[in-house]
Short mmCIF file of C-alpha atoms in Angstrom, two decimals:
data_model
loop_
_atom_site.label_atom_id
_atom_site.label_comp_id
_atom_site.label_asym_id
_atom_site.label_seq_id
_atom_site.Cartn_x
_atom_site.Cartn_y
_atom_site.Cartn_z
CA MET A 1 33.13 -27.01 11.27
CA VAL A 2 31.90 -26.56 7.72
CA ASN A 3 29.60 -29.30 6.40
CA GLU A 4 31.28 -30.53 3.19
CA THR A 5 28.05 -31.92 1.75
CA PHE A 6 26.31 -28.58 2.19
CA VAL A 7 29.21 -26.79 0.49
CA GLN A 8 29.18 -29.26 -2.42
CA ILE A 9 25.45 -28.84 -3.00
CA ALA A 10 25.85 -25.05 -2.79
CA ALA A 11 28.63 -25.24 -5.39
CA VAL A 12 26.49 -27.42 -7.66
CA LEU A 13 23.56 -25.00 -7.37
CA GLY A 14 25.83 -22.08 -8.18
CA LEU A 15 27.17 -23.90 -11.22
CA ALA A 16 23.59 -24.76 -12.25
CA LEU A 17 22.62 -21.08 -12.00
CA ALA A 18 25.58 -20.06 -14.16
CA GLY A 19 24.74 -22.78 -16.68
CA GLY A 20 21.09 -21.72 -16.75
CA LEU A 21 22.02 -18.09 -17.40
CA LEU A 22 24.34 -19.13 -20.20
CA ALA A 23 21.61 -21.36 -21.68
CA LYS A 24 19.18 -18.44 -21.60
CA LEU A 25 21.68 -16.24 -23.44
CA LEU A 26 22.10 -18.98 -26.06
CA ARG A 27 18.30 -19.55 -26.16
CA GLN A 28 18.67 -23.15 -25.05
CA PRO A 29 16.49 -25.18 -22.62
CA VAL A 30 17.82 -25.21 -19.07
CA ILE A 31 17.49 -29.02 -19.05
CA VAL A 32 20.49 -29.19 -21.38
CA ALA A 33 22.38 -26.80 -19.10
CA TYR A 34 21.65 -28.94 -16.03
CA ILE A 35 22.91 -32.11 -17.72
CA VAL A 36 26.08 -30.32 -18.85
CA VAL A 37 26.55 -29.00 -15.30
CA GLY A 38 26.29 -32.57 -14.04
CA VAL A 39 28.96 -33.65 -16.52
CA LEU A 40 31.26 -30.78 -15.54
CA GLY A 41 30.64 -31.28 -11.83
CA GLY A 42 31.07 -35.04 -12.02
CA PRO A 43 34.17 -37.13 -11.41
CA ALA A 44 35.37 -36.74 -15.02
CA PHE A 45 36.00 -33.00 -14.58
CA LEU A 46 35.59 -30.85 -11.45
CA GLY A 47 34.59 -33.61 -9.03
CA LEU A 48 31.97 -31.46 -7.27
CA VAL A 49 29.24 -34.09 -7.36
CA SER A 50 30.69 -36.38 -4.70
CA ALA A 51 27.74 -36.15 -2.30
CA GLU A 52 26.07 -38.88 -4.32
CA ASP A 53 23.57 -40.15 -1.74
CA GLU A 54 22.24 -36.69 -0.95
CA ILE A 55 21.91 -35.72 -4.62
CA LYS A 56 20.22 -39.04 -5.42
CA LEU A 57 17.68 -38.40 -2.66
CA LEU A 58 16.94 -34.91 -3.98
CA ALA A 59 16.73 -36.35 -7.51
CA LYS A 60 14.14 -38.93 -6.39
CA LEU A 61 12.07 -36.19 -4.76
CA GLY A 62 12.24 -34.21 -8.01
CA ILE A 63 11.08 -37.20 -10.07
CA ALA A 64 8.23 -37.86 -7.63
CA ILE A 65 6.99 -34.27 -7.90
CA LEU A 66 7.37 -34.28 -11.70
CA LEU A 67 5.32 -37.44 -12.11
CA PHE A 68 2.78 -36.21 -9.58
CA LEU A 69 2.22 -33.09 -11.71
CA VAL A 70 1.92 -35.23 -14.86
CA GLY A 71 -0.76 -37.32 -13.17
CA LEU A 72 -2.44 -34.17 -11.91
CA LYS A 73 -3.05 -33.06 -15.51
CA LEU A 74 -4.71 -36.30 -16.58
CA ASP A 75 -8.29 -35.39 -15.77
CA ILE A 76 -10.68 -37.92 -17.34
CA HIS A 77 -12.52 -35.07 -19.12
CA LEU A 78 -9.22 -33.89 -20.64
CA ILE A 79 -8.42 -37.41 -21.84
CA ARG A 80 -11.81 -37.59 -23.55
CA ALA A 81 -11.12 -34.23 -25.23
CA ILE A 82 -7.78 -35.30 -26.71
CA GLY A 83 -9.50 -36.28 -29.91
CA PRO A 84 -8.93 -39.12 -32.32
CA VAL A 85 -6.15 -37.36 -34.25
CA ALA A 86 -3.94 -37.03 -31.17
CA LEU A 87 -4.77 -40.55 -30.00
CA ILE A 88 -4.13 -42.17 -33.38
CA THR A 89 -1.06 -40.05 -34.14
CA GLY A 90 0.39 -40.50 -30.65
CA ALA A 91 -0.10 -44.26 -30.61
CA GLY A 92 1.05 -44.62 -34.23
CA GLN A 93 4.16 -42.52 -33.65
CA VAL A 94 5.11 -44.50 -30.52
CA LEU A 95 4.60 -47.83 -32.31
CA LEU A 96 6.50 -46.92 -35.50
CA THR A 97 9.31 -45.04 -33.72
CA GLY A 98 9.72 -47.92 -31.29
CA LEU A 99 9.86 -50.52 -34.06
CA LEU A 100 12.34 -48.57 -36.20
CA GLY A 101 14.35 -47.61 -33.11
CA TYR A 102 14.63 -51.26 -32.11
CA LEU A 103 15.89 -52.24 -35.56
CA LEU A 104 18.34 -49.32 -35.54
CA ALA A 105 19.68 -50.35 -32.11
CA LEU A 106 20.19 -53.92 -33.31
CA GLY A 107 21.99 -52.55 -36.36
CA LEU A 108 24.31 -50.56 -34.08
CA GLY A 109 25.31 -53.76 -32.29
CA TRP A 110 23.20 -53.66 -29.14
CA ASP A 111 21.71 -56.86 -27.75
CA SER A 112 17.97 -57.45 -27.82
CA SER A 113 17.32 -56.34 -24.21
CA SER A 114 19.27 -53.10 -24.62
CA ALA A 115 17.62 -52.47 -28.00
CA VAL A 116 14.20 -52.58 -26.32
CA TYR A 117 15.29 -49.93 -23.82
CA ILE A 118 16.68 -47.73 -26.59
CA ALA A 119 13.53 -48.14 -28.68
CA VAL A 120 11.26 -47.20 -25.78
CA ALA A 121 13.42 -44.21 -24.82
CA LEU A 122 13.31 -42.85 -28.37
CA THR A 123 9.52 -42.91 -28.65
CA PHE A 124 8.73 -40.19 -26.09
CA SER A 125 9.03 -36.42 -26.52
CA SER A 126 9.62 -33.70 -23.94
CA THR A 127 6.43 -32.23 -22.49
CA ILE A 128 8.37 -29.54 -20.62
CA ILE A 129 10.28 -28.35 -23.70
CA VAL A 130 7.34 -28.46 -26.14
CA VAL A 131 4.80 -26.73 -23.87
CA LYS A 132 7.32 -24.06 -22.84
CA LEU A 133 8.40 -23.19 -26.40
CA LEU A 134 4.90 -23.33 -27.90
CA GLY A 135 3.63 -21.19 -25.04
CA ASP A 136 6.35 -18.60 -25.67
CA ARG A 137 5.37 -18.52 -29.36
CA ARG A 138 1.64 -18.40 -28.54
CA GLU A 139 1.07 -21.56 -30.58
CA LEU A 140 -0.58 -23.79 -27.97
CA ASP A 141 -4.02 -22.87 -29.33
CA GLN A 142 -3.04 -23.35 -32.98
CA LEU A 143 -3.97 -26.63 -34.65
CA HIS A 144 -0.48 -28.14 -34.64
CA GLY A 145 0.01 -27.02 -31.04
CA ARG A 146 -3.22 -28.65 -29.86
CA ILE A 147 -2.39 -31.89 -31.66
CA ALA A 148 1.18 -31.90 -30.31
CA VAL A 149 -0.04 -31.43 -26.72
CA GLY A 150 -2.57 -34.23 -27.26
CA ILE A 151 0.21 -36.51 -28.50
CA LEU A 152 2.27 -35.67 -25.41
CA ILE A 153 -0.66 -36.61 -23.15
CA VAL A 154 -0.91 -39.97 -24.92
CA GLN A 155 2.83 -40.43 -24.45
CA ASP A 156 2.60 -39.53 -20.75
CA ILE A 157 0.06 -42.32 -20.27
CA LEU A 158 2.19 -44.81 -22.20
CA VAL A 159 5.37 -43.91 -20.31
CA VAL A 160 3.73 -44.93 -17.02
CA ILE A 161 2.75 -48.26 -18.59
CA ALA A 162 6.37 -48.68 -19.70
CA MET A 163 7.61 -47.98 -16.15
CA LEU A 164 5.24 -50.59 -14.76
CA ALA A 165 6.50 -53.11 -17.33
CA ILE A 166 10.13 -52.38 -16.44
CA VAL A 167 9.52 -52.93 -12.72
CA THR A 168 7.53 -56.12 -13.40
CA LEU A 169 10.42 -57.58 -15.42
CA GLY A 170 12.63 -57.30 -12.35
CA GLN A 171 16.32 -58.06 -12.28
CA PRO A 172 17.80 -59.54 -15.47
CA GLY A 173 18.37 -63.27 -15.40
CA GLU A 174 16.08 -63.90 -12.41
CA GLN A 175 13.08 -66.17 -12.60
CA ALA A 176 10.36 -64.39 -10.66
CA LEU A 177 8.39 -66.75 -8.45
CA ALA A 178 4.66 -66.97 -8.91
CA SER A 179 4.17 -65.92 -5.32
CA GLU A 180 6.26 -62.77 -5.85
CA ILE A 181 4.32 -61.86 -8.97
CA ALA A 182 1.03 -62.45 -7.17
CA TRP A 183 2.21 -60.30 -4.25
CA THR A 184 3.17 -57.46 -6.57
CA LEU A 185 -0.03 -57.61 -8.61
CA GLY A 186 -2.25 -58.11 -5.58
CA GLY A 187 -0.53 -55.35 -3.66
CA GLY A 188 -0.77 -53.07 -6.68
CA LEU A 189 -4.50 -53.66 -7.07
CA LEU A 190 -5.12 -53.06 -3.36
CA PHE A 191 -2.98 -49.91 -3.59
CA LEU A 192 -4.99 -48.58 -6.52
CA ALA A 193 -8.29 -49.49 -4.88
CA GLY A 194 -7.28 -47.72 -1.65
CA VAL A 195 -6.20 -44.58 -3.51
CA ALA A 196 -9.41 -44.59 -5.57
CA LEU A 197 -11.48 -44.88 -2.40
CA MET A 198 -9.62 -41.99 -0.76
CA SER A 199 -9.90 -39.81 -3.86
CA ARG A 200 -13.65 -40.29 -3.83
CA LEU A 201 -14.50 -40.07 -0.15
CA VAL A 202 -11.67 -38.34 1.72
CA LEU A 203 -9.51 -36.11 -0.49
CA PRO A 204 -12.20 -33.70 -1.81
CA ARG A 205 -13.35 -32.82 1.74
CA LEU A 206 -9.78 -32.62 3.02
CA LEU A 207 -8.73 -30.30 0.19
CA GLU A 208 -11.79 -28.13 0.65
CA TRP A 209 -10.89 -27.70 4.33
CA MET A 210 -7.20 -26.99 3.58
CA ALA A 211 -7.83 -24.66 0.62
CA LYS A 212 -7.99 -21.67 2.96
CA ASN A 213 -4.32 -22.15 3.83
CA GLN A 214 -1.99 -22.05 0.82
CA GLU A 215 1.11 -23.22 2.68
CA LEU A 216 -0.73 -26.24 4.09
CA THR A 217 -2.07 -27.12 0.65
CA LEU A 218 1.46 -27.12 -0.78
CA VAL A 219 2.73 -29.31 2.06
CA PHE A 220 -0.18 -31.69 1.47
CA GLY A 221 0.63 -31.97 -2.25
CA VAL A 222 4.29 -32.79 -1.64
CA SER A 223 3.49 -35.16 1.25
CA TRP A 224 0.79 -36.97 -0.71
CA ALA A 225 3.08 -37.47 -3.73
CA VAL A 226 6.07 -38.68 -1.69
CA MET A 227 4.04 -40.93 0.64
CA LEU A 228 2.31 -42.71 -2.24
CA ALA A 229 5.65 -43.00 -4.04
CA ALA A 230 7.13 -44.64 -0.93
CA ALA A 231 4.12 -46.95 -0.49
CA SER A 232 4.31 -48.02 -4.14
CA SER A 233 8.02 -48.75 -3.80
CA TRP A 234 7.39 -50.83 -0.66
CA LEU A 235 4.82 -52.91 -2.56
CA GLY A 236 7.42 -53.75 -5.21
CA LEU A 237 6.06 -51.51 -7.96
CA SER A 238 8.14 -48.33 -8.20
CA MET A 239 8.14 -44.92 -6.63
CA GLU A 240 7.43 -43.43 -10.07
CA ILE A 241 4.13 -45.33 -10.36
CA GLY A 242 3.04 -44.22 -6.90
CA ALA A 243 3.82 -40.56 -7.57
CA PHE A 244 1.90 -40.67 -10.85
CA VAL A 245 -1.12 -42.33 -9.21
CA ALA A 246 -1.02 -39.66 -6.47
CA GLY A 247 -1.48 -37.00 -9.16
CA VAL A 248 -4.24 -38.88 -10.98
CA ALA A 249 -6.14 -39.23 -7.69
CA LEU A 250 -6.42 -35.44 -7.48
CA ALA A 251 -6.85 -34.74 -11.20
CA SER A 252 -10.64 -34.56 -11.07
CA THR A 253 -10.81 -32.27 -8.03
CA PRO A 254 -11.46 -28.52 -8.44
CA TYR A 255 -8.16 -27.77 -6.68
CA ARG A 256 -5.81 -29.40 -9.19
CA GLU A 257 -5.00 -26.18 -11.04
CA SER A 258 -4.06 -24.18 -7.95
CA LEU A 259 -2.15 -27.10 -6.46
CA GLY A 260 -0.24 -27.69 -9.70
CA ALA A 261 0.60 -23.99 -10.07
CA ARG A 262 2.11 -23.87 -6.57
CA MET A 263 4.21 -27.00 -7.14
CA VAL A 264 5.66 -26.13 -10.55
CA SER A 265 8.45 -23.96 -9.14
CA LEU A 266 9.34 -26.64 -6.59
CA ARG A 267 9.44 -29.17 -9.43
CA ASP A 268 11.83 -27.01 -11.43
CA ILE A 269 14.18 -26.73 -8.44
CA MET A 270 14.11 -30.40 -7.44
CA ILE A 271 14.26 -31.92 -10.91
CA LEU A 272 17.54 -30.17 -11.66
CA PHE A 273 19.20 -32.60 -9.21
CA PHE A 274 18.03 -35.51 -11.37
CA PHE A 275 19.59 -34.02 -14.47
CA ILE A 276 22.74 -33.15 -12.53
CA GLU A 277 22.95 -36.71 -11.20
CA LEU A 278 22.41 -38.06 -14.71
CA GLY A 279 25.08 -35.80 -16.17
CA SER A 280 27.56 -36.75 -13.44
CA SER A 281 27.18 -40.41 -14.42
CA LEU A 282 28.38 -39.57 -17.95
CA THR A 283 32.12 -40.20 -18.04
CA LEU A 284 34.47 -38.83 -20.65
CA ASP A 285 35.31 -42.31 -21.91
CA GLY A 286 31.62 -43.24 -22.12
CA ALA A 287 30.79 -40.05 -24.02
CA ILE A 288 33.59 -40.60 -26.53
CA SER A 289 32.74 -44.28 -27.07
CA GLN A 290 29.04 -43.52 -27.70
CA LEU A 291 29.47 -40.28 -29.67
CA VAL A 292 29.06 -41.78 -33.16
CA PRO A 293 26.06 -44.00 -32.24
CA ALA A 294 24.48 -41.02 -30.46
CA LEU A 295 24.84 -38.87 -33.58
CA ILE A 296 23.25 -41.61 -35.71
CA VAL A 297 20.32 -41.96 -33.30
CA THR A 298 19.98 -38.17 -33.13
CA VAL A 299 19.60 -37.95 -36.92
CA PHE A 300 16.96 -40.67 -36.73
CA ILE A 301 14.99 -38.68 -34.12
CA LEU A 302 15.31 -35.31 -35.86
CA ILE A 303 14.24 -36.69 -39.24
CA GLY A 304 12.40 -39.91 -38.42
CA LYS A 305 9.89 -38.56 -35.92
CA PRO A 306 8.64 -35.71 -38.14
CA VAL A 307 8.37 -38.10 -41.10
CA ILE A 308 6.44 -40.67 -39.04
CA VAL A 309 4.03 -38.01 -37.72
CA LEU A 310 3.67 -36.62 -41.25
CA ALA A 311 2.73 -40.05 -42.61
CA VAL A 312 0.24 -40.87 -39.82
CA MET A 313 -1.49 -37.48 -40.05
CA LEU A 314 -1.62 -37.54 -43.85
CA ALA A 315 -3.37 -40.90 -43.61
CA GLN A 316 -6.03 -39.18 -41.46
CA GLY A 317 -6.57 -36.45 -44.05
CA TYR A 318 -4.55 -33.61 -42.52
CA ARG A 319 -2.50 -31.21 -44.60
CA ALA A 320 1.23 -31.73 -45.03
CA THR A 321 2.05 -28.31 -43.52
CA VAL A 322 0.19 -28.94 -40.26
CA SER A 323 1.47 -32.52 -40.10
CA LEU A 324 5.06 -31.39 -40.58
CA LYS A 325 4.68 -28.61 -38.00
CA THR A 326 3.44 -31.15 -35.47
CA GLY A 327 6.27 -33.55 -36.27
CA LEU A 328 8.97 -30.90 -35.99
CA THR A 329 7.53 -29.86 -32.61
CA ILE A 330 8.06 -33.29 -31.02
CA ALA A 331 11.43 -34.07 -32.67
CA GLN A 332 13.33 -34.78 -29.45
CA ILE A 333 13.43 -37.37 -26.69
CA SER A 334 11.87 -36.76 -23.32
CA GLU A 335 12.94 -36.19 -19.75
CA PHE A 336 10.93 -39.37 -19.17
CA SER A 337 13.26 -41.22 -21.55
CA LEU A 338 16.07 -40.36 -19.15
CA ILE A 339 13.97 -41.39 -16.14
CA LEU A 340 13.12 -44.72 -17.78
CA VAL A 341 16.74 -45.49 -18.57
CA ALA A 342 17.81 -44.38 -15.08
CA LEU A 343 15.19 -46.74 -13.62
CA GLY A 344 16.56 -49.59 -15.72
CA TYR A 345 20.07 -48.68 -14.62
CA SER A 346 19.07 -48.86 -10.94
CA LEU A 347 17.57 -52.33 -11.57
CA GLY A 348 20.73 -53.54 -13.29
CA GLN A 349 19.04 -53.88 -16.68
CA VAL A 350 20.98 -51.02 -18.30
CA ASN A 351 24.77 -50.61 -18.46
CA ASP A 352 26.90 -47.47 -18.43
CA ASP A 353 27.26 -47.36 -22.23
CA LEU A 354 23.50 -47.33 -22.82
CA LEU A 355 23.03 -44.65 -20.16
CA SER A 356 25.72 -42.55 -21.85
CA LEU A 357 24.08 -43.05 -25.26
CA ILE A 358 20.62 -41.87 -24.18
CA THR A 359 22.08 -38.94 -22.22
CA LEU A 360 23.99 -37.74 -25.30
CA VAL A 361 20.93 -38.19 -27.51
CA ALA A 362 18.87 -36.15 -25.03
CA ILE A 363 21.40 -33.30 -25.12
CA PHE A 364 21.64 -33.32 -28.92
CA THR A 365 17.93 -33.70 -29.76
CA ILE A 366 16.60 -31.25 -27.16
CA THR A 367 19.14 -28.66 -28.33
CA MET A 368 18.37 -29.11 -32.03
CA SER A 369 14.61 -29.34 -31.62
CA THR A 370 14.68 -25.97 -29.89
CA TYR A 371 15.87 -24.47 -33.16
CA PHE A 372 13.33 -26.57 -35.09
CA ILE A 373 10.51 -24.94 -33.11
CA SER A 374 12.02 -21.45 -32.97
CA TYR A 375 12.74 -21.31 -36.72
CA GLN A 376 9.82 -23.45 -37.83
CA GLU A 377 8.51 -20.97 -40.38
CA ARG A 378 11.88 -20.78 -42.16
CA LEU A 379 12.09 -24.57 -42.23
CA LEU A 380 8.61 -24.80 -43.72
CA VAL A 381 9.50 -22.28 -46.42
CA TRP A 382 12.60 -24.33 -47.24
CA LEU A 383 10.52 -27.53 -47.29
CA SER A 384 7.55 -25.98 -49.13
CA PRO A 385 8.37 -27.61 -52.51
CA LEU A 386 8.24 -30.99 -50.79
CA THR A 387 4.98 -30.29 -48.95
CA ARG A 388 3.33 -29.07 -52.16
CA VAL A 389 4.32 -32.25 -53.99
CA ILE A 390 2.97 -34.34 -51.12
CA GLU A 391 -0.33 -32.47 -51.04
CA ARG A 392 -0.81 -32.69 -54.80
CA ARG A 393 0.05 -36.37 -54.72
CA PHE A 394 -2.09 -37.40 -51.76
CA GLN A 395 -4.72 -34.71 -51.24
CA GLY A 396 -5.29 -32.74 -54.42
CA SER A 397 -6.07 -29.05 -54.25
CA GLY A 398 -8.18 -29.22 -51.10
CA VAL A 399 -11.11 -27.41 -52.80
CA GLU A 400 -13.73 -30.12 -52.83
CA GLN A 401 -17.02 -28.42 -52.02
CA ASN A 402 -19.56 -26.61 -54.12
CA THR A 403 -19.02 -22.87 -53.69
CA SER A 404 -21.20 -21.66 -56.55
CA HIS A 405 -23.37 -19.15 -54.67
CA PRO A 406 -22.11 -15.78 -53.38
CA TYR A 407 -20.99 -15.24 -49.80
CA ASP A 408 -21.15 -12.19 -47.58
CA ALA A 409 -17.84 -13.24 -46.04
CA ILE A 410 -15.17 -15.91 -46.11
CA VAL A 411 -13.92 -16.59 -42.58
CA ILE A 412 -10.46 -18.16 -42.37
CA GLY A 413 -9.99 -19.98 -39.06
CA ALA A 414 -12.58 -21.94 -37.08
CA GLY A 415 -10.90 -21.65 -33.68
CA ARG A 416 -12.08 -19.71 -30.64
CA LEU A 417 -12.07 -16.29 -32.31
CA GLY A 418 -13.31 -17.61 -35.65
CA SER A 419 -16.24 -19.53 -34.15
CA ASP A 420 -17.37 -16.43 -32.22
CA ILE A 421 -17.18 -14.34 -35.41
CA VAL A 422 -19.17 -16.95 -37.34
CA ARG A 423 -21.81 -17.14 -34.61
CA GLY A 424 -22.23 -13.36 -34.58
CA LEU A 425 -22.40 -13.00 -38.36
CA ARG A 426 -24.88 -15.87 -38.69
CA ASP A 427 -27.12 -14.20 -36.12
CA GLU A 428 -27.19 -11.22 -38.50
CA GLY A 429 -28.21 -13.51 -41.37
CA SER A 430 -24.91 -13.46 -43.28
CA GLU A 431 -24.01 -16.21 -45.76
CA LEU A 432 -20.58 -17.55 -44.85
CA LEU A 433 -17.84 -19.87 -46.06
CA VAL A 434 -15.51 -21.04 -43.26
CA VAL A 435 -12.01 -22.29 -44.06
CA ASP A 436 -9.81 -24.28 -41.67
CA LEU A 437 -7.25 -27.06 -41.52
CA ASP A 438 -8.94 -28.86 -38.64
CA PRO A 439 -11.68 -31.27 -39.81
CA ARG A 440 -13.09 -31.49 -36.28
CA ALA A 441 -13.39 -27.71 -36.01
CA LEU A 442 -15.13 -27.52 -39.39
CA LYS A 443 -17.55 -30.25 -38.39
CA ALA A 444 -18.42 -28.39 -35.18
CA ILE A 445 -18.85 -25.02 -36.86
CA GLY A 446 -21.01 -26.55 -39.61
CA ALA A 447 -23.80 -26.74 -37.01
CA TYR A 448 -24.30 -22.98 -37.48
CA GLY A 449 -25.53 -23.60 -41.01
CA VAL A 450 -22.44 -22.35 -42.85
CA ASP A 451 -20.49 -23.84 -45.73
CA THR A 452 -17.10 -25.21 -44.75
CA LEU A 453 -13.96 -25.79 -46.76
CA TYR A 454 -10.94 -27.82 -45.66
CA GLY A 455 -7.70 -26.19 -46.74
CA ASP A 456 -4.49 -24.38 -45.85
CA ALA A 457 -4.90 -20.60 -45.96
CA SER A 458 -1.14 -20.13 -45.55
CA ASP A 459 -0.74 -21.53 -49.07
CA PRO A 460 -1.14 -18.73 -51.67
CA ASP A 461 -2.26 -21.27 -54.29
CA PHE A 462 -5.16 -22.28 -52.06
CA ILE A 463 -6.26 -18.63 -51.68
CA LYS A 464 -6.49 -18.40 -55.47
CA ALA A 465 -9.03 -21.23 -55.52
CA LEU A 466 -11.46 -19.49 -53.15
CA PRO A 467 -14.62 -17.90 -54.65
CA LEU A 468 -13.31 -14.40 -54.08
CA HIS A 469 -15.22 -12.87 -57.01
CA GLU A 470 -18.49 -13.75 -55.25
CA THR A 471 -17.41 -12.52 -51.81
CA ARG A 472 -17.59 -9.05 -50.27
CA THR A 473 -15.35 -9.59 -47.22
CA VAL A 474 -12.49 -11.89 -46.19
CA VAL A 475 -11.91 -12.30 -42.45
CA CYS A 476 -8.73 -14.00 -41.27
CA ALA A 477 -9.27 -15.14 -37.66
CA ALA A 478 -6.07 -17.19 -37.53
CA PRO A 479 -3.90 -15.95 -34.64
CA ASP A 480 -0.48 -16.28 -36.28
CA ARG A 481 1.13 -13.43 -38.18
CA THR A 482 2.32 -15.62 -41.06
CA THR A 483 -1.12 -16.81 -42.14
CA ASN A 484 -2.55 -13.29 -41.98
CA MET A 485 0.34 -11.91 -44.04
CA VAL A 486 0.05 -14.66 -46.67
CA VAL A 487 -3.70 -14.02 -46.95
CA LEU A 488 -3.14 -10.26 -47.31
CA GLU A 489 -0.42 -10.60 -49.95
CA ALA A 490 -2.41 -13.19 -51.92
CA LEU A 491 -5.55 -11.02 -51.92
CA GLN A 492 -3.56 -8.03 -53.11
CA ARG A 493 -2.00 -9.99 -55.98
CA LEU A 494 -5.45 -11.22 -56.97
CA GLU A 495 -6.73 -7.59 -56.81
CA PHE A 496 -9.51 -8.50 -54.41
CA GLY A 497 -11.89 -5.54 -54.32
CA GLY A 498 -13.72 -6.24 -51.08
CA SER A 499 -12.83 -5.45 -47.49
CA ILE A 500 -10.19 -7.39 -45.58
CA CYS A 501 -10.18 -8.07 -41.83
CA LEU A 502 -6.95 -9.38 -40.26
CA THR A 503 -6.00 -10.50 -36.74
CA ALA A 504 -2.99 -9.12 -34.86
CA LEU A 505 -1.88 -10.20 -31.40
CA ASP A 506 0.83 -7.56 -30.99
CA THR A 507 1.35 -3.88 -31.75
CA ARG A 508 4.07 -4.39 -34.36
CA THR A 509 1.89 -6.72 -36.44
CA ALA A 510 -1.11 -4.39 -36.09
CA GLU A 511 0.92 -1.41 -37.31
CA THR A 512 2.14 -3.42 -40.31
CA PHE A 513 -1.39 -4.39 -41.36
CA GLU A 514 -2.81 -0.91 -40.77
CA GLY A 515 -0.50 0.46 -43.45
CA TYR A 516 -2.50 -1.32 -46.17
CA PRO A 517 -5.70 0.12 -47.71
CA HIS A 518 -9.10 -1.53 -47.17
CA VAL A 519 -7.73 -3.48 -44.16
CA THR A 520 -9.40 -3.60 -40.74
CA VAL A 521 -7.24 -4.95 -37.92
CA VAL A 522 -8.75 -6.95 -35.07
CA ARG A 523 -6.70 -7.04 -31.85
CA PRO A 524 -8.37 -9.61 -29.55
CA PHE A 525 -6.21 -8.91 -26.49
CA GLN A 526 -6.64 -5.15 -26.75
CA MET A 527 -10.40 -5.48 -27.30
CA ALA A 528 -10.68 -7.80 -24.29
CA ALA A 529 -8.70 -5.34 -22.17
CA HIS A 530 -10.97 -2.44 -23.19
CA SER A 531 -14.03 -4.54 -22.39
CA ILE A 532 -12.64 -5.33 -18.94
CA ILE A 533 -11.79 -1.67 -18.32
CA ASP A 534 -15.31 -0.59 -19.33
CA GLY A 535 -16.78 -3.22 -17.03
CA VAL A 536 -14.63 -2.14 -14.10
CA LYS A 537 -15.53 1.54 -14.70
CA ALA A 538 -19.23 0.67 -14.75
CA GLN A 539 -18.88 -1.26 -11.49
CA LEU A 540 -17.01 1.61 -9.85
CA LYS A 541 -19.61 4.12 -11.06
CA THR A 542 -22.42 1.96 -9.68
CA HIS A 543 -20.59 1.61 -6.37
CA ASP A 544 -20.07 5.39 -6.13
CA THR A 545 -23.73 6.03 -6.90
CA ASN A 546 -24.93 3.54 -4.31
CA GLY A 547 -22.41 4.89 -1.79
#
């Protein structure tokens, strides 16, 4: 006899695969595809998602693994390295978005309790989407990418606090007894103390012993996450809190990277059931009734979040271009927004209409923000008149330092490549001017005894203000093609007579730059590969000689 539940789950997985392939063809995140599959497979359309209990169980396992991996990334050293800009911008964005979102929800007719849920859901952005798209574009190491990831880390910490608050509130309309509150808080403190003790005394030795067996390590990671999620739920907190704490407990161990890498694929498989379950709860009537409010909220997210981030970063002295890039990157709501609302729904604090609203907003904002990130350069060109007005109004020209003496070279970019170039040139006694948009990077590189200048090299007007007539060489160590091209074109228009050194990460860009006179192209990946090859050859030659 055929097991109907097994057949239904197989059908759902097949539909998810088809939806994922279609999303890839349309260059859309698979999260959107999974939610749409849930809608199509739900009772409103095909009726495939009838094995509700089984799918809910798989969805809970997916959430537990997701939150475990989030906690696994929160190493205390990483939190310290986030930097004030990410901390201030992240906290400021959450606060302002939440406040404006609450007022917007009230204006749309929601009651105060529902408005709080909507406001909280709107504040967070999708870690999975942002990291994936920035990684594909090789922008994680660029200034706006680093700040965006820092903001997401701040949000990940705050989302756990929000979950704890939701669980503490309990069922709506109930007056929690003092004894129940004391039990929850006391149990929670004992739970945290026990986990902290294990992470210090037991887990490092256990992981060291199991590290020789990859399969056992994977089983340990899943078991640890699910067991702590279950224990947390039993204590009256929530399974989400327990799973997150399970990850944090292992975040400072040397095995977190390998453990996280092995569990990512399992997370991607299991979490699709959560999105499918969420999509199946979206009825046709609910979608239609919440379509207009969802569109209004979507416009608020797509425009409001970038504007809020722009304002907070401008107040800290960052350029409008970088601020806007960062804001456009996080202009969506998060998978955690959906998890938060689903948690409220399970506690009876959220109704079907609110769940439908947030689900629609997730689909709309994640879809649109994908295009925001993919076509960011075109958007910035279109918005360039606005950013120039903002920078003239709030920041002036950006050329604030005395650059009266001649330089051997102007180095644009104080990142990893730029700092190594500066260190090498300073060892040779060269006089340098270093240009970057990151005040922290300039402060760090100033220790080498070089002059620094805060400014945006992707702005041709800024290039004009540099002391080019007193410089023999301009080195652009910025990794992105756009900045290098703008620098090259600006130097040519200004008839710069010195040598130009540009950075290219791919063959096509390198070939473009090599077609210009007086240009030297640096290809970091190719140079690193040649260095590795030479090292391997030397090792092999030594081995043959000794043999």
